[in-house]
């Protein structure tokens, strides 16, 4: 038995993997693999339509927004966002390596203000003491910092909704999309790589309010212009057919399992179980400030006096089926990614593993 705590690409529901495998062999009884059908075929358009409709339904996306699926990963969005939305000024909250990379791209398009940063504290918390320049074309946040295990809580998000005034919010939600309800009406644009909570690698989701587009004076290359993909229903060029299909299956699975509210309840239960274990541990300690702890990526390290057990615990846990728990090199220690498809049983297995190990030391 393997327990998949990979940070991304990451765990998907078992039934979704099975259905994907079936479609690879024979797509909907047509005698062809999904790998070899035309994206223009009558078979695939309903898949794209359903994926878009389910994203809207599950996230309660209001009128006036469009959902599109693109290639290029969240990293391409780091430049596509300013290319399309920033005339001369934007603002960014620097809460981790991904946020910093997004900010770097924006600097090529004008004045990109870093309103606050927790870099000096190795991004262990999310700053609150800052102003958002009211003449910025947008304010960019990263709702979950995958590497550092911090996440904007509902309370901190509510503060940002107040503080932003009339400045539209743009959010990188790569690693916590669909993990909890979100007030989409607060955002001008939401994007993310789908390989954390939604699909295999290869597809990026974008939720954009239509009136955000067409406001900058610069020329935008066709493929980098959101309007191209909005107008063509994500079918301007060949979309990533298989990842979109699997993503659609994951959305169906989520809908059948209580939607984002159901996912949130399960995610809270999983995170509480693991944080409680770490907080009562003799040898481990969490790295993120308590109020900013992520439910998706749970980071913990050995206490200083137990540092030499690093490799030994990793081996111990691996032998018990734990996969992907090595921490990112910029934090060290361990990281258990507990995305939507990870079961409570997997977290319980990790907790049992930690307790068994502790008992020996
Ligand atoms: C994984 C991740 C990215 C990078 O995604 P790619 O699709 O690999 O470009 C960006 N932002 C966050 C928050 C992530 O977790």
Short mmCIF file of C-alpha atoms and ligand atoms in Angstrom, two decimals:
data_model
loop_
_atom_site.label_atom_id
_atom_site.label_comp_id
_atom_site.label_asym_id
_atom_site.label_seq_id
_atom_site.Cartn_x
_atom_site.Cartn_y
_atom_site.Cartn_z
CA UNK A 1 0.00 0.00 0.00
CA UNK A 2 1.36 3.43 -1.00
CA UNK A 3 0.20 6.70 0.56
CA UNK A 4 0.78 9.51 -1.93
CA UNK A 5 1.80 12.80 -0.27
CA UNK A 6 3.41 14.23 -3.42
CA UNK A 7 3.32 18.03 -3.73
CA UNK A 8 2.51 18.02 -7.45
CA UNK A 9 1.78 16.31 -9.69
CA UNK A 10 -0.12 14.61 -6.95
CA UNK A 11 -2.73 12.14 -5.79
CA UNK A 12 -5.93 11.77 -7.82
CA UNK A 13 -9.07 9.83 -6.84
CA UNK A 14 -8.58 6.12 -7.56
CA UNK A 15 -11.84 5.90 -9.51
CA UNK A 16 -10.75 8.84 -11.69
CA UNK A 17 -7.48 7.08 -12.53
CA UNK A 18 -9.40 3.93 -13.39
CA UNK A 19 -11.87 5.80 -15.63
CA UNK A 20 -8.95 7.57 -17.34
CA UNK A 21 -7.26 4.22 -17.99
CA UNK A 22 -10.50 2.91 -19.52
CA UNK A 23 -10.74 5.95 -21.81
CA UNK A 24 -7.14 5.44 -22.90
CA UNK A 25 -8.09 1.93 -24.03
CA UNK A 26 -11.53 2.72 -25.44
CA UNK A 27 -13.12 6.15 -25.28
CA UNK A 28 -16.86 5.88 -24.58
CA UNK A 29 -17.20 2.60 -26.48
CA UNK A 30 -16.14 4.19 -29.78
CA UNK A 31 -13.34 1.71 -30.37
CA UNK A 32 -10.72 4.48 -30.26
CA UNK A 33 -8.43 5.70 -27.49
CA UNK A 34 -8.92 9.22 -26.13
CA UNK A 35 -5.26 9.64 -27.12
CA UNK A 36 -6.10 9.35 -30.81
CA UNK A 37 -9.36 11.24 -31.30
CA UNK A 38 -9.58 14.72 -32.77
CA UNK A 39 -10.18 17.48 -30.27
CA UNK A 40 -12.71 18.77 -32.79
CA UNK A 41 -14.51 15.45 -32.81
CA UNK A 42 -18.04 15.41 -31.52
CA UNK A 43 -16.73 13.30 -28.66
CA UNK A 44 -14.45 15.87 -27.10
CA UNK A 45 -16.51 19.07 -27.22
CA UNK A 46 -18.93 17.74 -24.57
CA UNK A 47 -15.93 16.98 -22.33
CA UNK A 48 -14.64 20.56 -22.57
CA UNK A 49 -18.15 21.93 -22.04
CA UNK A 50 -18.73 19.76 -18.98
CA UNK A 51 -15.35 20.65 -17.46
CA UNK A 52 -16.13 24.35 -17.82
CA UNK A 53 -19.69 23.94 -16.50
CA UNK A 54 -18.56 21.90 -13.47
CA UNK A 55 -15.86 24.43 -12.55
CA UNK A 56 -18.53 27.15 -12.63
CA UNK A 57 -21.01 25.08 -10.66
CA UNK A 58 -18.64 23.81 -7.97
CA UNK A 59 -16.97 27.19 -7.40
CA UNK A 60 -20.25 29.07 -7.67
CA UNK A 61 -18.79 31.33 -10.37
CA UNK A 62 -21.05 34.38 -10.91
CA UNK A 63 -22.36 35.73 -14.23
CA UNK A 64 -19.81 37.67 -16.23
CA UNK A 65 -16.94 35.24 -15.66
CA UNK A 66 -15.43 32.75 -18.08
CA UNK A 67 -13.54 29.55 -17.33
CA UNK A 68 -10.81 28.57 -19.79
CA UNK A 69 -8.26 25.76 -19.94
CA UNK A 70 -4.78 26.50 -21.31
CA UNK A 71 -1.32 25.01 -21.63
CA UNK A 72 1.91 26.43 -20.21
CA UNK A 73 1.32 25.88 -16.49
CA UNK A 74 0.82 28.45 -13.75
CA UNK A 75 4.30 29.75 -14.62
CA UNK A 76 3.10 31.06 -17.99
CA UNK A 77 0.32 32.91 -16.16
CA UNK A 78 3.02 34.84 -14.27
CA UNK A 79 3.63 36.78 -17.51
CA UNK A 80 0.21 36.39 -19.18
CA UNK A 81 -1.47 38.19 -16.26
CA UNK A 82 0.54 41.44 -16.55
CA UNK A 83 0.60 41.18 -20.37
CA UNK A 84 -3.21 41.30 -20.41
CA UNK A 85 -4.14 43.27 -17.29
CA UNK A 86 -1.33 45.65 -16.35
CA UNK A 87 -1.16 48.97 -18.16
CA UNK A 88 1.59 50.43 -15.97
CA UNK A 89 1.13 49.48 -12.31
CA UNK A 90 0.35 46.38 -10.25
CA UNK A 91 0.88 45.23 -6.66
CA UNK A 92 2.04 41.87 -5.28
CA UNK A 93 2.09 40.19 -1.88
CA UNK A 94 5.34 38.22 -1.67
CA UNK A 95 4.56 35.08 0.34
CA UNK A 96 6.86 32.53 -1.29
CA UNK A 97 8.94 31.46 -4.24
CA UNK A 98 5.94 31.26 -6.61
CA UNK A 99 4.71 34.73 -5.59
CA UNK A 100 8.22 36.08 -6.12
CA UNK A 101 8.43 34.55 -9.58
CA UNK A 102 5.07 36.11 -10.49
CA UNK A 103 6.31 39.51 -9.27
CA UNK A 104 9.51 39.22 -11.30
CA UNK A 105 7.54 38.77 -14.54
CA UNK A 106 5.30 41.77 -13.80
CA UNK A 107 8.34 44.03 -13.43
CA UNK A 108 8.89 43.76 -17.19
CA UNK A 109 5.57 45.57 -17.78
CA UNK A 110 5.89 48.62 -15.55
CA UNK A 111 5.84 49.39 -11.85
CA UNK A 112 5.15 46.19 -9.91
CA UNK A 113 5.00 47.06 -6.21
CA UNK A 114 5.90 44.47 -3.60
CA UNK A 115 3.51 45.58 -0.83
CA UNK A 116 4.99 43.21 1.77
CA UNK A 117 7.23 40.16 2.00
CA UNK A 118 8.00 37.47 4.55
CA UNK A 119 11.18 36.41 2.72
CA UNK A 120 13.35 37.43 5.69
CA UNK A 121 11.53 34.84 7.83
CA UNK A 122 11.82 32.16 5.12
CA UNK A 123 8.14 32.73 4.33
CA UNK A 124 6.90 31.11 7.54
CA UNK A 125 4.00 33.58 7.81
CA UNK A 126 1.76 35.80 5.68
CA UNK A 127 2.21 39.55 6.26
CA UNK A 128 -0.80 41.72 7.09
CA UNK A 129 0.73 45.13 7.63
CA UNK A 130 0.57 46.82 4.22
CA UNK A 131 -1.48 49.10 2.00
CA UNK A 132 -2.66 48.28 -1.49
CA UNK A 133 -1.92 51.17 -3.91
CA UNK A 134 -5.32 52.23 -5.19
CA UNK A 135 -3.97 53.14 -8.63
CA UNK A 136 -2.75 49.59 -9.32
CA UNK A 137 -4.51 47.70 -12.11
CA UNK A 138 -4.64 44.61 -9.86
CA UNK A 139 -3.36 43.15 -6.58
CA UNK A 140 -1.81 39.68 -6.84
CA UNK A 141 -1.94 37.08 -4.08
CA UNK A 142 -0.94 33.42 -3.81
CA UNK A 143 -3.66 31.80 -1.71
CA UNK A 144 -1.61 28.72 -0.76
CA UNK A 145 2.17 28.65 -0.64
CA UNK A 146 2.89 25.07 -1.63
CA UNK A 147 6.57 25.06 -0.67
CA UNK A 148 6.28 26.74 2.75
CA UNK A 149 2.98 25.30 3.93
CA UNK A 150 1.23 28.62 4.50
CA UNK A 151 -2.25 29.54 3.29
CA UNK A 152 -4.38 32.66 3.38
CA UNK A 153 -7.06 31.79 5.92
CA UNK A 154 -10.69 32.80 5.28
CA UNK A 155 -10.14 35.56 7.85
CA UNK A 156 -7.08 36.96 6.09
CA UNK A 157 -8.83 36.72 2.73
CA UNK A 158 -11.76 38.70 4.18
CA UNK A 159 -9.29 41.39 5.32
CA UNK A 160 -7.85 41.57 1.81
CA UNK A 161 -11.35 41.85 0.30
CA UNK A 162 -11.89 44.93 2.49
CA UNK A 163 -8.46 46.40 1.98
CA UNK A 164 -8.41 46.11 -1.82
CA UNK A 165 -10.99 48.89 -2.28
CA UNK A 166 -11.66 49.01 -6.01
CA UNK A 167 -8.48 47.22 -7.04
CA UNK A 168 -9.30 43.85 -8.66
CA UNK A 169 -7.71 40.80 -7.06
CA UNK A 170 -5.70 38.31 -9.07
CA UNK A 171 -4.91 35.00 -7.38
CA UNK A 172 -2.63 32.06 -8.01
CA UNK A 173 -4.75 29.22 -6.57
CA UNK A 174 -2.68 26.37 -8.00
CA UNK A 175 -2.53 24.39 -4.81
CA UNK A 176 -5.78 25.12 -3.00
CA UNK A 177 -8.37 25.51 -5.75
CA UNK A 178 -11.53 23.50 -4.97
CA UNK A 179 -10.29 22.72 -1.45
CA UNK A 180 -12.71 25.20 0.17
CA UNK A 181 -15.47 27.60 -0.93
CA UNK A 182 -14.16 30.89 -2.29
CA UNK A 183 -15.96 34.16 -3.07
CA UNK A 184 -15.12 34.37 -6.78
CA UNK A 185 -16.90 37.74 -7.10
CA UNK A 186 -13.97 39.32 -5.24
CA UNK A 187 -11.55 38.38 -8.01
CA UNK A 188 -10.79 39.76 -11.44
CA UNK A 189 -8.84 36.64 -12.34
CA UNK A 190 -7.96 33.30 -10.72
CA UNK A 191 -5.46 30.87 -12.23
CA UNK A 192 -3.50 27.77 -11.43
CA UNK A 193 -1.74 24.69 -12.69
CA UNK A 194 -4.24 21.84 -12.42
CA UNK A 195 -1.73 19.20 -11.31
CA UNK A 196 -2.26 19.68 -7.57
CA UNK A 197 -5.99 19.32 -6.89
CA UNK A 198 -7.61 18.69 -10.23
CA UNK A 199 -5.83 16.83 -13.01
CA UNK A 200 -2.57 15.36 -14.25
CA UNK A 201 0.09 17.85 -15.40
CA UNK A 202 -0.47 19.68 -18.67
CA UNK A 203 -3.47 21.93 -18.15
CA UNK A 204 -3.93 25.31 -16.51
CA UNK A 205 -7.28 26.75 -15.42
CA UNK A 206 -8.16 30.45 -15.64
CA UNK A 207 -11.33 32.05 -14.29
CA UNK A 208 -11.59 35.60 -15.59
CA UNK A 209 -14.15 38.36 -15.30
CA UNK A 210 -14.78 39.43 -18.86
CA UNK A 211 -14.61 43.16 -18.17
CA UNK A 212 -10.97 42.75 -17.08
CA UNK A 213 -9.95 42.11 -20.67
CA UNK A 214 -9.17 44.50 -23.50
CA UNK A 215 -8.08 47.36 -21.27
CA UNK A 216 -4.34 47.52 -21.94
CA UNK A 217 -2.92 49.48 -24.87
CA UNK A 218 -0.08 47.12 -25.80
CA UNK A 219 -0.23 44.53 -28.58
CA UNK A 220 -0.72 41.03 -27.15
CA UNK A 221 0.42 38.03 -29.22
CA UNK A 222 -2.59 35.91 -30.20
CA UNK A 223 -1.78 32.87 -28.06
CA UNK A 224 -1.04 35.01 -24.98
CA UNK A 225 -4.26 37.01 -25.26
CA UNK A 226 -6.97 35.65 -22.92
CA UNK A 227 -9.60 36.89 -25.36
CA UNK A 228 -8.41 34.39 -27.97
CA UNK A 229 -9.17 31.51 -25.63
CA UNK A 230 -12.37 32.98 -24.24
CA UNK A 231 -13.75 33.58 -27.74
CA UNK A 232 -12.81 30.08 -28.89
CA UNK A 233 -13.97 28.18 -25.81
CA UNK A 234 -10.43 26.94 -25.03
CA UNK A 235 -10.30 25.41 -28.53
CA UNK A 236 -8.28 28.01 -30.47
CA UNK A 237 -5.54 25.43 -30.83
CA UNK A 238 -5.28 21.81 -29.70
CA UNK A 239 -6.09 21.70 -25.99
CA UNK A 240 -4.45 19.17 -23.64
CA UNK A 241 -7.15 16.59 -24.31
CA UNK A 242 -6.27 13.94 -21.74
CA UNK A 243 -5.62 16.27 -18.76
CA UNK A 244 -8.88 18.12 -19.50
CA UNK A 245 -10.73 14.79 -19.61
CA UNK A 246 -9.23 13.61 -16.31
CA UNK A 247 -9.89 17.03 -14.77
CA UNK A 248 -13.53 16.76 -15.82
CA UNK A 249 -13.72 13.32 -14.15
CA UNK A 250 -12.20 14.77 -10.96
CA UNK A 251 -14.83 17.52 -10.98
CA UNK A 252 -17.57 14.91 -11.35
CA UNK A 253 -16.05 13.00 -8.43
CA UNK A 254 -15.97 16.16 -6.32
CA UNK A 255 -19.58 16.96 -7.15
CA UNK A 256 -20.66 13.45 -6.12
CA UNK A 257 -18.75 13.84 -2.85
CA UNK A 258 -20.27 16.98 -1.40
CA UNK A 259 -18.65 19.59 -3.65
CA UNK A 260 -16.11 22.07 -2.27
CA UNK A 261 -17.93 22.22 1.08
CA UNK A 262 -17.55 18.47 1.44
CA UNK A 263 -13.90 18.71 0.42
CA UNK A 264 -13.32 21.49 2.95
CA UNK A 265 -14.77 19.42 5.80
CA UNK A 266 -12.55 16.46 4.88
CA UNK A 267 -9.51 18.72 4.47
CA UNK A 268 -10.05 20.27 7.91
CA UNK A 269 -10.33 16.82 9.48
CA UNK A 270 -7.12 15.63 7.78
CA UNK A 271 -5.14 18.78 8.64
CA UNK A 272 -6.31 18.77 12.27
CA UNK A 273 -5.28 15.15 12.65
CA UNK A 274 -1.75 15.72 11.36
CA UNK A 275 -1.11 19.13 13.00
CA UNK A 276 -2.34 17.76 16.31
CA UNK A 277 0.14 14.92 16.03
CA UNK A 278 3.01 17.30 15.16
CA UNK A 279 2.07 19.75 17.93
CA UNK A 280 2.22 16.97 20.51
CA UNK A 281 5.37 15.46 19.12
CA UNK A 282 8.53 15.08 21.14
CA UNK A 283 10.81 15.12 18.10
CA UNK A 284 8.98 17.05 15.32
CA UNK A 285 7.84 20.66 15.09
CA UNK A 286 5.76 22.51 12.45
CA UNK A 287 7.43 25.30 10.44
CA UNK A 288 4.53 27.64 9.57
CA UNK A 289 3.04 30.21 11.95
CA UNK A 290 -0.12 28.67 13.41
CA UNK A 291 -2.65 31.18 12.05
CA UNK A 292 -1.22 30.81 8.53
CA UNK A 293 -0.96 27.03 8.39
CA UNK A 294 -1.93 25.38 5.14
CA UNK A 295 -4.43 22.54 5.00
CA UNK A 296 -2.94 21.41 1.72
CA UNK A 297 0.80 21.28 2.43
CA UNK A 298 1.82 20.42 5.97
CA UNK A 299 5.50 21.15 6.67
CA UNK A 300 7.37 19.86 9.71
CA UNK A 301 11.00 19.40 10.72
CA UNK A 302 12.91 17.51 13.38
CA UNK A 303 13.64 19.52 16.52
CA UNK A 304 17.32 20.68 16.67
CA UNK A 305 18.33 17.93 19.13
CA UNK A 306 16.95 15.24 16.79
CA UNK A 307 18.35 16.59 13.50
CA UNK A 308 20.52 13.54 12.88
CA UNK A 309 17.39 11.37 12.51
CA UNK A 310 16.46 13.00 9.19
CA UNK A 311 17.50 10.18 6.83
CA UNK A 312 16.49 7.49 9.29
CA UNK A 313 12.91 8.74 9.62
CA UNK A 314 12.63 9.17 5.89
CA UNK A 315 13.66 5.54 5.40
CA UNK A 316 11.34 4.36 8.20
CA UNK A 317 8.36 6.20 6.66
CA UNK A 318 9.18 5.04 3.13
CA UNK A 319 9.19 1.43 4.31
CA UNK A 320 5.67 1.99 5.62
CA UNK A 321 4.40 3.23 2.27
CA UNK A 322 4.76 7.00 2.69
CA UNK A 323 5.58 8.61 -0.67
CA UNK A 324 6.61 12.20 -1.36
CA UNK A 325 7.09 13.40 2.21
CA UNK A 326 10.56 14.90 1.73
CA UNK A 327 10.38 18.66 2.32
CA UNK A 328 11.25 21.13 -0.43
CA UNK A 329 14.95 22.00 -0.32
CA UNK A 330 14.20 25.59 0.75
CA UNK A 331 12.47 24.41 3.95
CA UNK A 332 14.05 21.02 4.57
CA UNK A 333 12.52 18.37 6.80
CA UNK A 334 9.20 16.94 5.68
CA UNK A 335 6.11 18.02 3.81
CA UNK A 336 2.88 16.04 3.63
CA UNK A 337 0.66 17.35 0.84
CA UNK A 338 -2.94 16.53 1.71
CA UNK A 339 -4.88 17.49 -1.41
CA UNK A 340 -8.59 16.73 -1.95
CA UNK A 341 -8.03 13.17 -3.19
CA UNK A 342 -5.83 12.15 -0.26
CA UNK A 343 -7.83 10.01 2.16
CA UNK A 344 -8.14 10.40 5.91
CA UNK A 345 -6.76 6.84 6.11
CA UNK A 346 -3.53 8.02 4.47
CA UNK A 347 -3.11 10.80 7.04
CA UNK A 348 -3.91 8.35 9.83
CA UNK A 349 -1.22 6.01 8.46
CA UNK A 350 1.33 8.86 8.55
CA UNK A 351 0.30 9.80 12.09
CA UNK A 352 0.66 6.15 13.18
CA UNK A 353 4.06 6.06 11.50
CA UNK A 354 5.21 9.23 13.35
CA UNK A 355 3.97 7.86 16.68
CA UNK A 356 5.59 4.49 16.17
CA UNK A 357 8.88 6.19 15.29
CA UNK A 358 8.71 8.47 18.32
CA UNK A 359 8.12 5.59 20.65
CA UNK A 360 11.53 4.27 19.60
CA UNK A 361 13.33 7.52 20.49
C1 LIG B 1 3.06 24.33 -8.53
C2 LIG B 1 2.81 25.79 -8.42
C3 LIG B 1 3.14 26.69 -9.45
C4 LIG B 1 3.84 26.26 -10.71
O1 LIG B 1 2.99 25.57 -11.53
P1 LIG B 1 3.44 25.09 -13.00
O2 LIG B 1 2.17 24.59 -13.55
O3 LIG B 1 4.48 24.04 -12.80
O4 LIG B 1 3.99 26.26 -13.72
C5 LIG B 1 2.81 28.02 -9.29
N1 LIG B 1 2.21 28.47 -8.17
C6 LIG B 1 1.89 27.64 -7.15
C7 LIG B 1 1.22 28.19 -5.93
C8 LIG B 1 2.19 26.28 -7.25
O5 LIG B 1 1.88 25.45 -6.23
#
